[in-house]
Tab-separated table of C-alpha atoms and ligand atoms in Angstrom:
chain	number	residue	atom	x	y	z
A	71	MET	CA	84.016	121.906	78.042
A	72	ARG	CA	86.974	120.726	80.093
A	73	THR	CA	89.626	118.555	78.478
A	74	LEU	CA	92.068	116.500	80.452
A	75	GLU	CA	95.438	118.180	79.895
A	76	ALA	CA	97.542	116.949	82.794
A	77	VAL	CA	97.660	114.658	85.793
A	78	ILE	CA	99.754	115.914	88.713
A	79	PHE	CA	100.852	113.326	91.240
A	80	ASP	CA	101.963	113.451	94.819
A	81	MET	CA	104.810	111.020	95.556
A	82	ASP	CA	104.688	109.658	99.115
A	83	GLY	CA	101.664	107.417	99.585
A	84	VAL	CA	100.626	107.707	95.926
A	85	LEU	CA	103.413	106.545	93.618
A	86	THR	CA	105.104	104.565	96.389
A	87	GLU	CA	104.320	103.583	99.948
A	88	THR	CA	106.883	105.771	101.729
A	89	SER	CA	104.440	107.216	104.268
A	90	HIS	CA	105.312	104.221	106.420
A	91	GLN	CA	109.066	104.978	106.284
A	92	HIS	CA	108.493	108.683	106.988
A	93	PHE	CA	106.454	107.788	110.057
A	94	LEU	CA	108.888	105.133	111.233
A	95	ALA	CA	111.702	107.693	111.076
A	96	TRP	CA	109.657	110.173	113.160
A	97	LYS	CA	108.830	107.403	115.626
A	98	MET	CA	112.531	106.608	116.035
A	99	LEU	CA	113.337	110.274	116.589
A	100	ALA	CA	110.585	110.535	119.238
A	101	GLN	CA	111.922	107.439	120.928
A	102	LYS	CA	115.356	109.065	121.198
A	103	LEU	CA	113.646	112.037	122.837
A	104	GLY	CA	111.991	109.661	125.299
A	105	TYR	CA	108.382	109.284	124.163
A	106	ASP	CA	106.241	107.010	122.058
A	107	LEU	CA	104.735	108.732	119.018
A	108	PRO	CA	101.001	107.896	118.709
A	109	ASN	CA	99.954	106.269	115.417
A	110	ALA	CA	97.369	109.028	114.892
A	111	VAL	CA	100.265	111.386	114.040
A	112	ASN	CA	100.909	109.403	110.849
A	113	ASP	CA	97.969	110.967	109.002
A	114	GLN	CA	98.748	114.422	110.409
A	115	VAL	CA	102.232	114.572	108.885
A	116	LYS	CA	101.251	113.289	105.442
A	117	GLY	CA	101.902	115.983	102.846
A	118	ILE	CA	103.456	118.314	105.429
A	119	SER	CA	107.021	119.631	105.005
A	120	ARG	CA	109.859	118.247	107.117
A	121	LEU	CA	110.177	121.155	109.559
A	122	GLU	CA	106.418	121.588	109.948
A	123	SER	CA	106.089	117.838	110.547
A	124	LEU	CA	108.764	118.105	113.249
A	125	GLU	CA	106.585	120.671	115.069
A	126	ILE	CA	103.649	118.229	114.985
A	127	VAL	CA	105.877	115.415	116.249
A	128	LEU	CA	107.296	117.528	119.100
A	129	LYS	CA	103.803	118.714	120.073
A	130	ALA	CA	102.680	115.089	120.410
A	131	GLY	CA	105.444	114.632	123.015
A	132	ASN	CA	104.688	117.966	124.759
A	133	MET	CA	108.110	119.189	123.669
A	134	SER	CA	107.156	122.128	121.459
A	135	ASP	CA	109.047	124.753	123.434
A	136	LYS	CA	112.034	122.716	124.498
A	137	PHE	CA	114.392	123.285	121.560
A	138	SER	CA	116.083	126.156	119.741
A	139	ASP	CA	115.699	126.610	115.981
A	140	SER	CA	119.148	125.193	115.329
A	141	GLU	CA	118.404	122.142	117.480
A	142	LYS	CA	115.217	121.642	115.472
A	143	VAL	CA	117.134	121.817	112.204
A	144	GLN	CA	119.510	119.175	113.578
A	145	MET	CA	116.580	116.939	114.596
A	146	ALA	CA	114.974	117.300	111.176
A	147	ASP	CA	118.330	116.314	109.617
A	148	ASP	CA	118.522	113.299	111.932
A	149	LYS	CA	115.023	112.214	110.924
A	150	ASN	CA	115.979	112.608	107.286
A	151	ALA	CA	119.091	110.474	107.728
A	152	ILE	CA	116.940	107.699	109.253
A	153	TYR	CA	114.371	108.073	106.462
A	154	GLN	CA	117.068	107.919	103.771
A	155	SER	CA	118.494	104.754	105.297
A	156	LEU	CA	115.002	103.211	105.116
A	157	ILE	CA	114.517	104.000	101.408
A	158	LYS	CA	118.075	103.494	100.186
A	159	GLU	CA	117.320	100.139	98.620
A	160	PHE	CA	114.155	101.175	96.828
A	161	THR	CA	113.852	99.875	93.263
A	162	LYS	CA	111.105	99.657	90.666
A	163	GLU	CA	109.571	96.954	92.848
A	164	ASN	CA	108.495	99.748	95.200
A	165	VAL	CA	106.305	101.533	92.659
A	166	SER	CA	102.702	101.404	93.907
A	167	GLU	CA	100.254	98.990	92.368
A	168	GLY	CA	98.776	100.368	89.135
A	169	ALA	CA	101.092	103.399	88.976
A	170	LEU	CA	103.305	102.284	86.117
A	171	GLU	CA	100.360	101.246	83.946
A	172	LEU	CA	98.701	104.614	84.532
A	173	LEU	CA	101.884	106.597	83.777
A	174	LYS	CA	102.375	104.604	80.559
A	175	SER	CA	98.865	105.155	79.348
A	176	LEU	CA	98.952	108.887	80.148
A	177	LYS	CA	102.155	109.157	78.088
A	178	GLU	CA	100.674	107.196	75.198
A	179	ASN	CA	97.679	109.524	75.186
A	180	ASN	CA	99.804	112.701	75.305
A	181	ILE	CA	98.460	113.755	78.666
A	182	LYS	CA	101.074	115.686	80.581
A	183	ILE	CA	102.458	114.335	83.830
A	184	GLY	CA	103.688	116.378	86.774
A	185	LEU	CA	105.044	115.708	90.240
A	186	ALA	CA	103.953	117.949	93.125
A	187	SER	CA	105.685	116.494	96.161
A	188	VAL	CA	107.003	118.612	99.031
A	189	SER	CA	109.626	115.938	99.701
A	190	LYS	CA	113.226	116.824	98.938
A	191	ASN	CA	113.786	113.074	98.539
A	192	ALA	CA	111.301	112.751	95.662
A	193	PRO	CA	113.916	113.092	92.858
A	194	PHE	CA	115.934	110.266	94.453
A	195	LEU	CA	112.832	108.037	94.515
A	196	LEU	CA	111.944	108.824	90.889
A	197	GLU	CA	115.425	107.675	89.864
A	198	ALA	CA	115.565	104.672	92.194
A	199	MET	CA	112.176	103.440	90.993
A	200	GLU	CA	113.090	104.173	87.350
A	201	ILE	CA	110.064	106.352	86.601
A	202	SER	CA	111.754	109.761	86.013
A	203	GLU	CA	111.277	109.530	82.251
A	204	TYR	CA	107.484	109.760	82.583
A	205	PHE	CA	107.496	113.180	84.218
A	206	ASP	CA	107.289	116.329	82.125
A	207	VAL	CA	107.721	118.451	85.235
A	208	VAL	CA	108.989	117.830	88.758
A	209	VAL	CA	108.393	120.826	90.997
A	210	ASP	CA	111.297	121.645	93.307
A	211	PRO	CA	109.684	122.253	96.733
A	212	ARG	CA	112.329	124.923	97.426
A	213	GLU	CA	110.630	127.096	94.786
A	214	ILE	CA	107.361	127.037	96.707
A	215	LYS	CA	106.445	129.724	99.230
A	216	HIS	CA	103.593	127.951	100.991
A	217	GLY	CA	103.425	124.183	101.404
A	218	LYS	CA	100.272	122.054	101.272
A	219	PRO	CA	97.392	122.768	102.029
A	220	ALA	CA	98.176	125.986	100.091
A	221	PRO	CA	97.679	125.619	96.318
A	222	ASP	CA	101.217	126.791	95.386
A	223	ILE	CA	102.854	123.471	94.479
A	224	PHE	CA	100.007	122.199	92.277
A	225	LEU	CA	99.676	125.631	90.615
A	226	MET	CA	103.416	125.706	89.945
A	227	ALA	CA	103.238	122.249	88.338
A	228	ALA	CA	100.339	123.317	86.084
A	229	LYS	CA	102.136	126.530	85.127
A	230	LYS	CA	105.323	124.672	84.199
A	231	LEU	CA	103.285	122.140	82.219
A	232	GLY	CA	101.423	124.936	80.426
A	233	ALA	CA	98.101	123.450	81.519
A	234	ALA	CA	95.005	125.266	82.780
A	235	PRO	CA	94.306	124.264	86.416
A	236	GLU	CA	90.686	123.348	85.644
A	237	ASN	CA	91.977	120.825	83.089
A	238	CYS	CA	94.258	119.157	85.632
A	239	ILE	CA	93.659	116.259	87.982
A	240	GLY	CA	95.690	116.013	91.180
A	241	VAL	CA	96.297	112.671	92.870
A	242	GLU	CA	96.902	112.693	96.621
A	243	ASP	CA	96.855	110.498	99.721
A	244	ALA	CA	96.880	113.349	102.251
A	245	TYR	CA	94.089	115.552	103.567
A	246	ALA	CA	96.370	118.606	103.232
A	247	GLY	CA	97.214	117.541	99.670
A	248	VAL	CA	93.553	117.334	98.651
A	249	GLU	CA	93.027	120.821	100.118
A	250	SER	CA	95.957	122.031	98.017
A	251	ILE	CA	94.450	120.540	94.824
A	252	LYS	CA	91.019	121.976	95.552
A	253	SER	CA	92.315	125.447	96.281
A	254	ALA	CA	94.277	125.292	93.006
A	255	LYS	CA	90.832	124.734	91.333
A	256	MET	CA	91.834	121.296	90.104
A	257	THR	CA	89.939	118.027	90.462
A	258	PRO	CA	91.238	115.746	93.220
A	259	VAL	CA	91.517	111.975	93.227
A	260	GLY	CA	92.240	110.575	96.665
A	261	ILE	CA	94.172	107.384	97.302
A	262	GLY	CA	93.330	105.848	100.663
A	263	THR	CA	90.164	105.876	102.724
A	264	LYS	CA	87.208	108.252	103.067
A	265	GLU	CA	87.866	108.274	106.778
A	266	VAL	CA	91.156	110.116	106.238
A	267	LEU	CA	90.205	111.874	102.977
A	268	SER	CA	86.855	113.209	104.166
A	269	ASN	CA	87.464	116.321	102.007
A	270	CYS	CA	87.662	114.333	98.753
A	271	GLU	CA	84.694	113.191	96.687
A	272	THR	CA	86.574	110.525	94.732
A	273	VAL	CA	88.600	108.194	96.941
A	274	LEU	CA	90.056	104.929	95.647
A	275	SER	CA	92.081	102.298	97.429
A	276	ASN	CA	94.845	102.271	94.812
A	277	LEU	CA	95.839	103.415	91.330
A	278	ASN	CA	94.696	100.139	89.758
A	279	GLU	CA	91.223	101.607	89.730
A	280	VAL	CA	92.296	104.653	87.709
A	281	ASN	CA	92.310	104.884	83.921
A	282	ILE	CA	92.090	107.767	81.468
A	283	GLU	CA	88.374	107.372	80.746
A	284	PHE	CA	87.672	107.448	84.465
A	285	LEU	CA	89.754	110.620	84.865
A	286	ARG	CA	88.075	112.325	81.895
A	287	ARG	CA	84.651	111.687	83.379
A	288	LEU	CA	85.692	113.353	86.646
A	289	LEU	CA	86.394	116.740	85.048
B	180	BG6	C1	105.651	114.540	102.016
B	180	BG6	C2	105.373	113.525	103.086
B	180	BG6	O1	105.468	113.976	100.751
B	180	BG6	O2	106.990	115.009	102.128
B	180	BG6	C3	105.642	114.115	104.462
B	180	BG6	O3	104.013	113.116	102.989
B	180	BG6	C4	107.090	114.640	104.505
B	180	BG6	O4	105.428	113.141	105.440
B	180	BG6	C5	107.293	115.631	103.364
B	180	BG6	O5	107.325	115.286	105.749
B	180	BG6	C6	108.727	116.172	103.325
B	180	BG6	O6	109.599	115.147	102.958
B	180	BG6	P1	111.182	115.181	103.063
B	180	BG6	O7	111.584	113.901	102.367
B	180	BG6	O8	111.645	116.402	102.336
B	180	BG6	O9	111.518	115.202	104.508
B	181	MG	MG1	101.518	111.938	100.082
């Protein structure tokens, strides 16, 4: 029988609504380059690392081959500076609906909590939103060879938590993130819509709908 040992969360779009700020920053970068970034790109960059997202953004403007690697690094830095200016005033008010209640009840029930975000800004957000104390493990994306949809980041979180992957639930808002959870042999919970998360059996509109009994039944 499977026992719920750990819940491993994504950050952007799950614990807080930063997907909007990420996209806005890409949109501003595209504008500087002279094109309007289509809204459809928003879902394509969710869960995808900064440099890989830049490739998707440049492709949308037919600019894939226009820049050298060092120019791309500079553009990714510029996007990050815009993004950081958009989240600099985040506080606990920015924690997603239902997230704090869920984190508290997982802690009270001795279920381990991990963070598997590919964002290098995730530690800042944990501090700014005052939720660091709930996390037993925060994976550093620099330790990961392959980003989402590869299983590496969720597997690393489970390993550091000392939990068996089949006893872990992963919570994600991105298609690539759900793929990552599934290939790590964990059970995914999607936050968002079935339209975007067509690869996820359990999709909820927010964390308010999640409690421990619900999670246990999913395993
Ligand atoms: C993910 C976001 O969580 O982090 C992506 O969904 C983002 O949109 C990625 O590109 C990397 O984030 P950062 O903050 O390191 O640029
Ligand atoms: Mg996300």
